[in-house]
Amino acid sequence: MSTSKQFAAVTGAGSGIGRAAAIALAASGFTVALIGRTDAPLHETKAAIDDAGGHAHIAAADVADEGSVDAAFAQIVREFGRLDVLFNNAGRNAGAVPLDEYALDFWNDVVATNLTGVFLCARAAWRIMKNQTPQGGRIINNGSISAHSPRPNTIAYTATKHAVSGITKSLALDGRPYRIACSQIDIGNAATSLTERMTRGVLQADGSVVPEARIDVSHVANAVTHIASLPLEANVLNMTIMATTMPFVGRG
């Protein structure tokens, strides 16, 4: 496989930020592996890439399942021969739930997708990047504004996103001998179906319910593509991209 080509994988590529990032990466010249649990949305993303003249393959997987993840990345090796970028994007939202009402199953489901899934996909990509020639690659983790500051009653989501920051720093350190760079992009209110509720009002720290501004998801996709396109001697360790007027930088 020619090493002049660039190959990327995007988890959660069937919708929202993942779909937008996959389309943007393909438009910038990457051949993209589309990873997700459900075939139909992945085929929709692939069709959008194909229609624009890009190249994408589907590698269906549940990021919380070890065997499923390893099979998807084995498919990537067979079809691409190497992997240059992983956008570790897949995650699940978790609505506001008071701590005393938290069910253990709910906690475990959030942790499985938002934390274990990030670990499993990073590990699978790492194994490829460490052993390929030329050696190296880039892992971009999707964190969140919640990696820095919680919303009310979101202990599971907040804990997992804080933990993603630890994963990012560990990978950025441990990847140095193998030319593996790791970045984290923390996103505030990209306009997707998951954030539609924010236009109607969301709970704030002071107990009020206030609508929040959102940004077009293309700005996030372009930021991911910028990081992905950097040479491996340069890294954006952390990037926050957010709606300018959202309350993250103020007191609430």
C-alpha angles and dihedrals in degrees: 000000000000112000090208087077120080122222126197136180124207123194119208086026096153098081149000119003093358094055093045092048093048091051092047093048091050091049089054092054106270122132102226134211109210112213124190144119100253123060101206098062091044090054089051090054091047091050091053090051093045092049090054092051096257132128127242139160127200119235107176115207144148103233092210092059116080097206093046092051094047091049092051093051091046086055089052090055091049094048102034105024091219143022123228103173137023118192099200094202110138115114143133131240122234122203125225110287124167112242095243089057096050114122116213090230090057091050091048093049092053092046092047094056104030099039113014090041091054090050095048094049093044090050093050093048091044092056090054096044094046094052103037127096118264087035123228144043144177133271118198115193121203104226121165143225080266088068084075108026132014131233114224117284097004102116097143096047092043093048093051094048092049087051091053087061089057091049090051093052093046093050092045089055099038093045096062097091091051100043090249112145123195128201136177127212115198111201128201117200106331108187103255134127089270092062098041089102090064091070088062095047136279132212115272131202092259092056096256124125111228134169114245131211120250134200130223110268090231089075089059092046091051091050091052090049091050092054092044092053097054119109112254092250088068128059140180098213095186132009127178115199115179147147104283096232101041113123097246095106095044138061119270 
